[in-house]
Amino acid sequence: MAELDNLKKASAHAGPLPPKGSIPNISVDNLIFGLENGSLKVLLIRHNIDGKRKPWALPGGWIHFDEDLRDAAKRILHLHTGVEGVYLEQLKTFGKVDRLPFGRVATVAYYALVSTEKCPLIANDDRPDAMWCDIHDVPNLAYDHNEILDFGLKFLRHKIRHEPIGFNLLPEKFTLLELQDLYEAILDCTLDKPNFRRKMLKMKLLESCNEKQTGVAHRAANLYRFDAEAFEKLSSQGFSFEF
Amino acid sequence: MAELDNLKKASAHAGPLPPKGSIPNISVDNLIFGLENGSLKVLLIRHNIDGKRKPWALPGGWIHFDEDLRDAAKRILHLHTGVEGVYLEQLKTFGKVDRLPFGRVATVAYYALVSTEKCPLIANDDRPDAMWCDIHDVPNLAYDHNEILDFGLKFLRHKIRHEPIGFNLLPEKFTLLELQDLYEAILDCTLDKPNFRRKMLKMKLLESCNEKQTGVAHRAANLYRFDAEAFEKLSSQGFSFEF
DNA sequence: TACTCTTTTGGTCAAAATGACAATAAGCTT
DNA sequence: AAGCTTATTGTCATTTTGACCAAAAGAGTA
């Protein structure tokens, strides 16, 4: 049968194989951005196989036959790092012929923005090493994962100016200064505080919590939360977020 | 061998099979937008198999083992429609478990914007029917192709406001009114002529051809071309296209 | 309590951008 | 030459932006 030839070719590799029940030739990889003390991090893992440490990599793996792509990404992220409850968005599919040394595999990259404090990396004997790595100190990663990261970072910088996604990097309640620090960290620039505040508030996307920051040795700032409902409403009226 | 089980599962379908030399479980589909008389079109094809007409669909197909994703999309587009020389950008990968009635296939969707006059649909005995279909009159398409189209259309509307991609829908030399009509067609709104002109010219992305429009029964407008070089330069300085 | 320190928050002001619209210029047709 | 249509330029009030100043609020300390 002709198909069998193709199938053999598909699995003709000397590296990690897709386990039983998973689709050959496709994988998912997760690019998880986090914010910690005002600097941007990315979540990396390192497999230990037969006592040998593999290079750092994005957490990724194979897709089950009966599983949607995003579900697979979510499962694998949790499996490798213990991170749960993040909303994954598709970034791009990377499919160069030679991106892996074994066989032909296209990988669907997903990304998410989280606040690292809400995402503890829960170690476990079955799990690889995991770390939040500062975006400026990323080592050589496995396969084409540096390329995926570079693409994702550019994407993030563009996207944060045109869509209100930055809020995902912060805890639910945040101060305007925390939000501003986030923009400065991602865009790598400095912004004027009063002007930032004015522009952000005028969009009417922030709802005051009527609560103050605590534990600071100076005037406490007001806390806000992102008003997703207001955003939906405005969007449907043709509003377009800009920063 | 365990892998062979997976491989069989991968090809256990009763529908179109990936031919020998192609990757199972992944395909590409092309979403080609065109502009004709100020209205937005999309390129559709209809296969004839054993004299039976299949439903209209986006032009797509299987990827060769030794072929990059975009190359596959390009080859297949040409194969089915005769359209050549368009720049395809990746849109998104669609991979729901049940998106096809046979087997599990994720499809990487590519899109392009072209001026229809530059893209004649070259018929050929081996080719399916092909047409430029008005965006308002799209019929029920095969599989999840309507979903792909809807996603692509939303994507286009957002993107055209934030990146200078609209120029691809026009011939190399165009008038400001043609450009404005394009924006109005895609965004489905009306714009003020002098203001549109002012804003567009201020961005310094248009280079005058020092030529006039011909064949019109009134004052001929000046022709412009998109200055990609200027755009690159500005972009690298942090400039961000907005409309 | 009074004073200091730090950060939030509320302003001002000139410059630039926008939206609405009037007016002029250019080129074809009759 | 007159009329028609569209291109192009210009005006003006309003809004938004960028730079910067200053008052208000707490927390800690003398």
mmCIF file of C-alpha atoms in Angstrom, chain B residues 11-242:
data_model
loop_
_atom_site.group_PDB
_atom_site.id
_atom_site.type_symbol
_atom_site.label_atom_id
_atom_site.label_comp_id
_atom_site.label_asym_id
_atom_site.label_seq_id
_atom_site.Cartn_x
_atom_site.Cartn_y
_atom_site.Cartn_z
ATOM 1 C CA SER B 11 -4.453 7.384 7.621
ATOM 2 C CA ALA B 12 -7.666 5.714 8.652
ATOM 3 C CA HIS B 13 -9.985 7.845 6.576
ATOM 4 C CA ALA B 14 -12.436 7.311 3.819
ATOM 5 C CA GLY B 15 -11.861 10.639 2.067
ATOM 6 C CA PRO B 16 -9.106 12.202 -0.029
ATOM 7 C CA LEU B 17 -5.774 10.736 0.925
ATOM 8 C CA PRO B 18 -2.469 12.528 0.981
ATOM 9 C CA PRO B 19 -0.601 11.280 -2.078
ATOM 10 C CA LYS B 20 2.716 9.515 -1.835
ATOM 11 C CA GLY B 21 5.476 11.899 -0.802
ATOM 12 C CA SER B 22 3.175 14.147 1.207
ATOM 13 C CA ILE B 23 2.831 14.573 4.958
ATOM 14 C CA PRO B 24 -0.247 12.997 6.440
ATOM 15 C CA ASN B 25 -2.248 14.967 9.010
ATOM 16 C CA ILE B 26 -1.229 18.408 7.748
ATOM 17 C CA SER B 27 -2.474 20.420 4.807
ATOM 18 C CA VAL B 28 -2.374 24.039 3.645
ATOM 19 C CA ASP B 29 -5.247 26.265 2.527
ATOM 20 C CA ASN B 30 -5.074 29.602 0.787
ATOM 21 C CA LEU B 31 -7.247 32.600 1.479
ATOM 22 C CA ILE B 32 -6.647 35.000 -1.370
ATOM 23 C CA PHE B 33 -8.315 38.385 -1.156
ATOM 24 C CA GLY B 34 -8.704 40.479 -4.257
ATOM 25 C CA LEU B 35 -10.149 43.856 -5.085
ATOM 26 C CA GLU B 36 -12.288 44.396 -8.155
ATOM 27 C CA ASN B 37 -14.292 47.561 -8.909
ATOM 28 C CA GLY B 38 -14.011 48.605 -5.315
ATOM 29 C CA SER B 39 -15.438 45.438 -3.857
ATOM 30 C CA LEU B 40 -13.629 42.783 -1.948
ATOM 31 C CA LYS B 41 -13.423 39.273 -3.405
ATOM 32 C CA VAL B 42 -12.086 35.941 -2.332
ATOM 33 C CA LEU B 43 -10.675 33.224 -4.543
ATOM 34 C CA LEU B 44 -12.631 29.956 -4.493
ATOM 35 C CA ILE B 45 -12.301 26.691 -6.353
ATOM 36 C CA ARG B 46 -14.564 23.723 -7.000
ATOM 37 C CA HIS B 47 -13.162 20.299 -7.710
ATOM 38 C CA ASN B 48 -14.772 17.971 -10.227
ATOM 39 C CA ILE B 49 -14.204 14.392 -9.256
ATOM 40 C CA ASP B 50 -15.588 11.596 -11.430
ATOM 41 C CA GLY B 51 -17.854 14.145 -13.045
ATOM 42 C CA LYS B 52 -19.276 15.146 -9.671
ATOM 43 C CA ARG B 53 -18.989 18.718 -8.513
ATOM 44 C CA LYS B 54 -17.667 19.123 -5.013
ATOM 45 C CA PRO B 55 -18.656 22.189 -2.964
ATOM 46 C CA TRP B 56 -16.758 25.453 -3.349
ATOM 47 C CA ALA B 57 -13.658 25.593 -1.233
ATOM 48 C CA LEU B 58 -10.459 27.467 -0.562
ATOM 49 C CA PRO B 59 -7.624 26.250 -2.762
ATOM 50 C CA GLY B 60 -5.595 23.888 -0.618
ATOM 51 C CA GLY B 61 -3.765 20.589 -0.549
ATOM 52 C CA TRP B 62 -1.047 18.410 0.888
ATOM 53 C CA ILE B 63 2.526 19.306 1.732
ATOM 54 C CA HIS B 64 5.494 17.399 0.319
ATOM 55 C CA PHE B 65 7.999 16.007 2.762
ATOM 56 C CA ASP B 66 10.785 18.090 1.297
ATOM 57 C CA GLU B 67 8.863 21.332 0.977
ATOM 58 C CA ASP B 68 8.443 24.272 3.330
ATOM 59 C CA LEU B 69 4.916 25.228 4.282
ATOM 60 C CA ARG B 70 4.747 28.447 2.339
ATOM 61 C CA ASP B 71 6.250 26.808 -0.720
ATOM 62 C CA ALA B 72 3.550 24.190 -0.575
ATOM 63 C CA ALA B 73 0.857 26.842 -0.342
ATOM 64 C CA LYS B 74 2.348 28.642 -3.319
ATOM 65 C CA ARG B 75 2.628 25.512 -5.416
ATOM 66 C CA ILE B 76 -0.919 24.457 -4.678
ATOM 67 C CA LEU B 77 -2.330 27.881 -5.389
ATOM 68 C CA HIS B 78 -0.699 27.877 -8.772
ATOM 69 C CA LEU B 79 -1.665 24.283 -9.423
ATOM 70 C CA HIS B 80 -5.349 24.920 -8.840
ATOM 71 C CA THR B 81 -5.819 28.416 -10.217
ATOM 72 C CA GLY B 82 -2.816 29.460 -12.262
ATOM 73 C CA VAL B 83 -2.232 32.376 -9.916
ATOM 74 C CA GLU B 84 1.457 33.135 -9.457
ATOM 75 C CA GLY B 85 3.776 35.591 -7.816
ATOM 76 C CA VAL B 86 1.700 36.515 -4.786
ATOM 77 C CA TYR B 87 3.244 36.870 -1.382
ATOM 78 C CA LEU B 88 1.598 34.468 1.039
ATOM 79 C CA GLU B 89 1.563 35.156 4.760
ATOM 80 C CA GLN B 90 0.578 32.654 7.365
ATOM 81 C CA LEU B 91 -2.839 33.304 8.854
ATOM 82 C CA LYS B 92 -3.468 30.591 11.434
ATOM 83 C CA THR B 93 -3.541 26.841 11.819
ATOM 84 C CA PHE B 94 -6.939 25.211 12.142
ATOM 85 C CA GLY B 95 -6.851 21.865 13.846
ATOM 86 C CA LYS B 96 -10.137 20.912 15.483
ATOM 87 C CA VAL B 97 -10.459 17.182 16.011
ATOM 88 C CA ASP B 98 -13.487 16.820 13.749
ATOM 89 C CA ARG B 99 -12.874 19.507 11.171
ATOM 90 C CA LEU B 100 -12.697 16.887 8.432
ATOM 91 C CA PRO B 101 -15.033 13.898 8.175
ATOM 92 C CA PHE B 102 -12.092 11.603 7.424
ATOM 93 C CA GLY B 103 -9.030 11.352 9.669
ATOM 94 C CA ARG B 104 -7.303 14.026 11.673
ATOM 95 C CA VAL B 105 -5.843 16.867 9.650
ATOM 96 C CA ALA B 106 -4.641 20.260 10.813
ATOM 97 C CA THR B 107 -4.461 22.850 8.068
ATOM 98 C CA VAL B 108 -2.108 25.795 7.957
ATOM 99 C CA ALA B 109 -4.005 28.670 6.364
ATOM 100 C CA TYR B 110 -2.118 31.255 4.311
ATOM 101 C CA TYR B 111 -3.502 34.506 3.021
ATOM 102 C CA ALA B 112 -2.605 37.081 0.437
ATOM 103 C CA LEU B 113 -3.924 40.363 -0.886
ATOM 104 C CA VAL B 114 -3.781 40.926 -4.603
ATOM 105 C CA SER B 115 -5.271 43.093 -7.291
ATOM 106 C CA THR B 116 -7.451 40.712 -9.282
ATOM 107 C CA GLU B 117 -6.380 42.172 -12.595
ATOM 108 C CA LYS B 118 -2.839 41.061 -11.898
ATOM 109 C CA CYS B 119 -4.056 37.574 -11.120
ATOM 110 C CA PRO B 120 -5.935 36.072 -14.027
ATOM 111 C CA LEU B 121 -7.484 32.712 -13.240
ATOM 112 C CA ILE B 122 -5.955 30.489 -15.865
ATOM 113 C CA ALA B 123 -8.210 27.578 -16.658
ATOM 114 C CA ASN B 124 -6.801 24.229 -17.635
ATOM 115 C CA ASP B 125 -8.262 20.768 -18.113
ATOM 116 C CA ASP B 126 -6.524 19.489 -15.015
ATOM 117 C CA ARG B 127 -7.760 22.325 -12.881
ATOM 118 C CA PRO B 128 -10.913 22.733 -10.834
ATOM 119 C CA ASP B 129 -13.351 25.580 -11.488
ATOM 120 C CA ALA B 130 -12.138 28.839 -9.986
ATOM 121 C CA MET B 131 -13.745 32.211 -9.362
ATOM 122 C CA TRP B 132 -13.356 35.519 -7.612
ATOM 123 C CA CYS B 133 -16.342 35.559 -5.297
ATOM 124 C CA ASP B 134 -17.726 38.746 -3.791
ATOM 125 C CA ILE B 135 -17.202 38.693 -0.072
ATOM 126 C CA HIS B 136 -20.909 39.298 0.493
ATOM 127 C CA ASP B 137 -21.978 36.325 -1.654
ATOM 128 C CA VAL B 138 -19.832 33.514 -0.346
ATOM 129 C CA PRO B 139 -21.727 30.205 -0.427
ATOM 130 C CA ASN B 140 -21.430 27.343 2.022
ATOM 131 C CA LEU B 141 -17.901 26.089 1.611
ATOM 132 C CA ALA B 142 -16.355 22.692 2.135
ATOM 133 C CA TYR B 143 -15.329 21.549 5.623
ATOM 134 C CA ASP B 144 -14.535 24.454 7.957
ATOM 135 C CA HIS B 145 -13.582 26.813 5.160
ATOM 136 C CA ASN B 146 -16.256 29.351 6.069
ATOM 137 C CA GLU B 147 -14.728 29.551 9.500
ATOM 138 C CA ILE B 148 -11.300 30.132 8.005
ATOM 139 C CA LEU B 149 -12.729 32.864 5.808
ATOM 140 C CA ASP B 150 -14.477 34.594 8.704
ATOM 141 C CA PHE B 151 -11.336 34.535 10.756
ATOM 142 C CA GLY B 152 -9.294 35.849 7.859
ATOM 143 C CA LEU B 153 -11.722 38.660 7.183
ATOM 144 C CA LYS B 154 -11.661 39.851 10.778
ATOM 145 C CA PHE B 155 -7.913 39.554 10.721
ATOM 146 C CA LEU B 156 -7.723 41.615 7.534
ATOM 147 C CA ARG B 157 -9.945 44.376 8.915
ATOM 148 C CA HIS B 158 -7.789 44.679 11.965
ATOM 149 C CA LYS B 159 -4.529 44.394 10.144
ATOM 150 C CA ILE B 160 -5.212 46.962 7.494
ATOM 151 C CA ARG B 161 -5.564 49.586 10.195
ATOM 152 C CA HIS B 162 -2.268 48.739 11.796
ATOM 153 C CA GLU B 163 -0.012 47.770 8.955
ATOM 154 C CA PRO B 164 0.465 49.100 5.456
ATOM 155 C CA ILE B 165 -0.708 45.973 3.702
ATOM 156 C CA GLY B 166 -3.540 47.439 1.690
ATOM 157 C CA PHE B 167 -1.196 48.455 -1.076
ATOM 158 C CA ASN B 168 -0.925 44.846 -2.152
ATOM 159 C CA LEU B 169 -4.519 44.956 -3.260
ATOM 160 C CA LEU B 170 -3.770 47.701 -5.749
ATOM 161 C CA PRO B 171 -1.696 47.871 -8.889
ATOM 162 C CA GLU B 172 1.788 49.233 -8.409
ATOM 163 C CA LYS B 173 0.740 52.751 -9.301
ATOM 164 C CA PHE B 174 -2.491 53.994 -7.845
ATOM 165 C CA THR B 175 -4.380 57.167 -7.048
ATOM 166 C CA LEU B 176 -5.260 58.308 -3.583
ATOM 167 C CA LEU B 177 -8.920 57.775 -4.341
ATOM 168 C CA GLU B 178 -8.306 54.152 -5.270
ATOM 169 C CA LEU B 179 -6.529 53.683 -1.987
ATOM 170 C CA GLN B 180 -9.356 55.328 -0.146
ATOM 171 C CA ASP B 181 -11.934 53.167 -1.898
ATOM 172 C CA LEU B 182 -9.968 50.140 -0.784
ATOM 173 C CA TYR B 183 -10.081 51.205 2.824
ATOM 174 C CA GLU B 184 -13.759 51.902 2.552
ATOM 175 C CA ALA B 185 -14.398 48.503 0.965
ATOM 176 C CA ILE B 186 -12.558 46.588 3.623
ATOM 177 C CA LEU B 187 -13.598 48.606 6.642
ATOM 178 C CA ASP B 188 -17.092 49.060 5.291
ATOM 179 C CA CYS B 189 -17.303 52.770 6.076
ATOM 180 C CA THR B 190 -16.968 56.138 4.326
ATOM 181 C CA LEU B 191 -14.058 58.507 4.754
ATOM 182 C CA ASP B 192 -13.518 62.174 4.075
ATOM 183 C CA LYS B 193 -11.447 62.680 0.963
ATOM 184 C CA PRO B 194 -9.257 65.629 1.911
ATOM 185 C CA ASN B 195 -8.648 64.249 5.382
ATOM 186 C CA PHE B 196 -7.766 60.806 4.104
ATOM 187 C CA ARG B 197 -5.325 62.369 1.728
ATOM 188 C CA ARG B 198 -3.736 64.528 4.363
ATOM 189 C CA LYS B 199 -3.239 61.709 6.817
ATOM 190 C CA MET B 200 -1.929 59.269 4.257
ATOM 191 C CA LEU B 201 0.558 61.700 2.775
ATOM 192 C CA LYS B 202 1.826 62.854 6.136
ATOM 193 C CA MET B 203 3.091 59.359 6.863
ATOM 194 C CA LYS B 204 5.598 59.735 4.010
ATOM 195 C CA LEU B 205 5.015 56.201 2.812
ATOM 196 C CA LEU B 206 3.796 57.171 -0.626
ATOM 197 C CA GLU B 207 6.128 58.237 -3.347
ATOM 198 C CA SER B 208 4.780 60.311 -6.198
ATOM 199 C CA CYS B 209 5.245 58.758 -9.618
ATOM 200 C CA ASN B 210 4.975 62.217 -11.184
ATOM 201 C CA GLU B 211 2.482 60.689 -13.534
ATOM 202 C CA LYS B 212 -1.193 61.227 -14.052
ATOM 203 C CA GLN B 213 -4.026 58.820 -14.300
ATOM 204 C CA THR B 214 -5.247 58.292 -17.891
ATOM 205 C CA GLY B 215 -8.549 57.494 -19.514
ATOM 206 C CA VAL B 216 -10.799 59.406 -17.157
ATOM 207 C CA ALA B 217 -13.336 62.009 -18.168
ATOM 208 C CA HIS B 218 -12.258 64.576 -15.631
ATOM 209 C CA ARG B 219 -9.150 65.963 -14.010
ATOM 210 C CA ALA B 220 -6.601 63.170 -13.805
ATOM 211 C CA ALA B 221 -5.273 62.318 -10.367
ATOM 212 C CA ASN B 222 -1.627 61.936 -9.528
ATOM 213 C CA LEU B 223 -0.272 58.391 -9.298
ATOM 214 C CA TYR B 224 1.601 57.170 -6.234
ATOM 215 C CA ARG B 225 3.469 54.059 -5.318
ATOM 216 C CA PHE B 226 4.073 52.542 -1.906
ATOM 217 C CA ASP B 227 7.582 53.246 -0.706
ATOM 218 C CA ALA B 228 8.574 50.018 1.026
ATOM 219 C CA GLU B 229 12.052 51.309 1.717
ATOM 220 C CA ALA B 230 10.770 54.338 3.568
ATOM 221 C CA PHE B 231 8.509 52.087 5.560
ATOM 222 C CA GLU B 232 11.358 49.835 6.635
ATOM 223 C CA LYS B 233 13.391 52.831 7.655
ATOM 224 C CA LEU B 234 10.599 54.349 9.703
ATOM 225 C CA SER B 235 9.694 51.029 11.268
ATOM 226 C CA SER B 236 13.198 50.482 12.508
ATOM 227 C CA GLN B 237 12.923 53.872 14.209
ATOM 228 C CA GLY B 238 9.859 52.808 16.138
ATOM 229 C CA PHE B 239 7.273 54.202 13.750
ATOM 230 C CA SER B 240 3.986 52.371 13.830
ATOM 231 C CA PHE B 241 1.475 52.563 10.997
ATOM 232 C CA GLU B 242 -2.000 53.559 12.120
#
